[in-house]
Amino acid sequence: VWPYRIIYQYSENDKTIFINIIQYRQSAYK
């Protein structure tokens, strides 16, 4: 879960990564 938090903060500057992380997080949660 820590990797998501690091990318989450990084996404603040990169909206593209943010969208990728959101989709990845949903997949991981499911």
PDB file of C-alpha atoms in Angstrom:
ATOM      1  CA  VAL A   1       0.000   0.000   0.000  1.00  0.00           C
ATOM      2  CA  TRP A   2       2.937   2.338   0.620  1.00  0.00           C
ATOM      3  CA  PRO A   3       3.727   2.459  -3.154  1.00  0.00           C
ATOM      4  CA  TYR A   4       0.260   3.864  -3.808  1.00  0.00           C
ATOM      5  CA  ARG A   5       0.799   6.629  -1.270  1.00  0.00           C
ATOM      6  CA  ILE A   6       4.089   7.682  -2.868  1.00  0.00           C
ATOM      7  CA  ILE A   7       2.576   7.731  -6.354  1.00  0.00           C
ATOM      8  CA  TYR A   8      -0.513   9.484  -4.978  1.00  0.00           C
ATOM      9  CA  GLN A   9       1.603  12.430  -3.833  1.00  0.00           C
ATOM     10  CA  TYR A  10       3.503  12.342  -7.119  1.00  0.00           C
ATOM     11  CA  SER A  11       0.228  12.309  -9.045  1.00  0.00           C
ATOM     12  CA  GLU A  12      -0.406  15.805  -7.662  1.00  0.00           C
ATOM     13  CA  ASN A  13       2.034  16.944 -10.349  1.00  0.00           C
ATOM     14  CA  ASP A  14       1.169  14.201 -12.837  1.00  0.00           C
ATOM     15  CA  LYS A  15      -2.520  13.835 -13.565  1.00  0.00           C
ATOM     16  CA  THR A  16      -1.777  11.021 -15.995  1.00  0.00           C
ATOM     17  CA  ILE A  17      -0.231   8.872 -13.285  1.00  0.00           C
ATOM     18  CA  PHE A  18      -3.097   9.799 -10.967  1.00  0.00           C
ATOM     19  CA  ILE A  19      -5.634   8.270 -13.358  1.00  0.00           C
ATOM     20  CA  ASN A  20      -3.437   5.201 -13.789  1.00  0.00           C
ATOM     21  CA  ILE A  21      -3.145   4.749 -10.041  1.00  0.00           C
ATOM     22  CA  ILE A  22      -6.893   5.151  -9.513  1.00  0.00           C
ATOM     23  CA  GLN A  23      -7.615   2.393 -12.031  1.00  0.00           C
ATOM     24  CA  TYR A  24      -4.862   0.197 -10.567  1.00  0.00           C
ATOM     25  CA  ARG A  25      -6.111   0.766  -7.026  1.00  0.00           C
ATOM     26  CA  GLN A  26      -9.650  -0.242  -7.984  1.00  0.00           C
ATOM     27  CA  SER A  27      -8.327  -3.402  -9.624  1.00  0.00           C
ATOM     28  CA  ALA A  28      -6.211  -4.242  -6.580  1.00  0.00           C
ATOM     29  CA  TYR A  29      -9.128  -3.637  -4.246  1.00  0.00           C
ATOM     30  CA  LYS A  30     -11.310  -5.938  -6.301  1.00  0.00           C
TER      31      LYS A  30
END
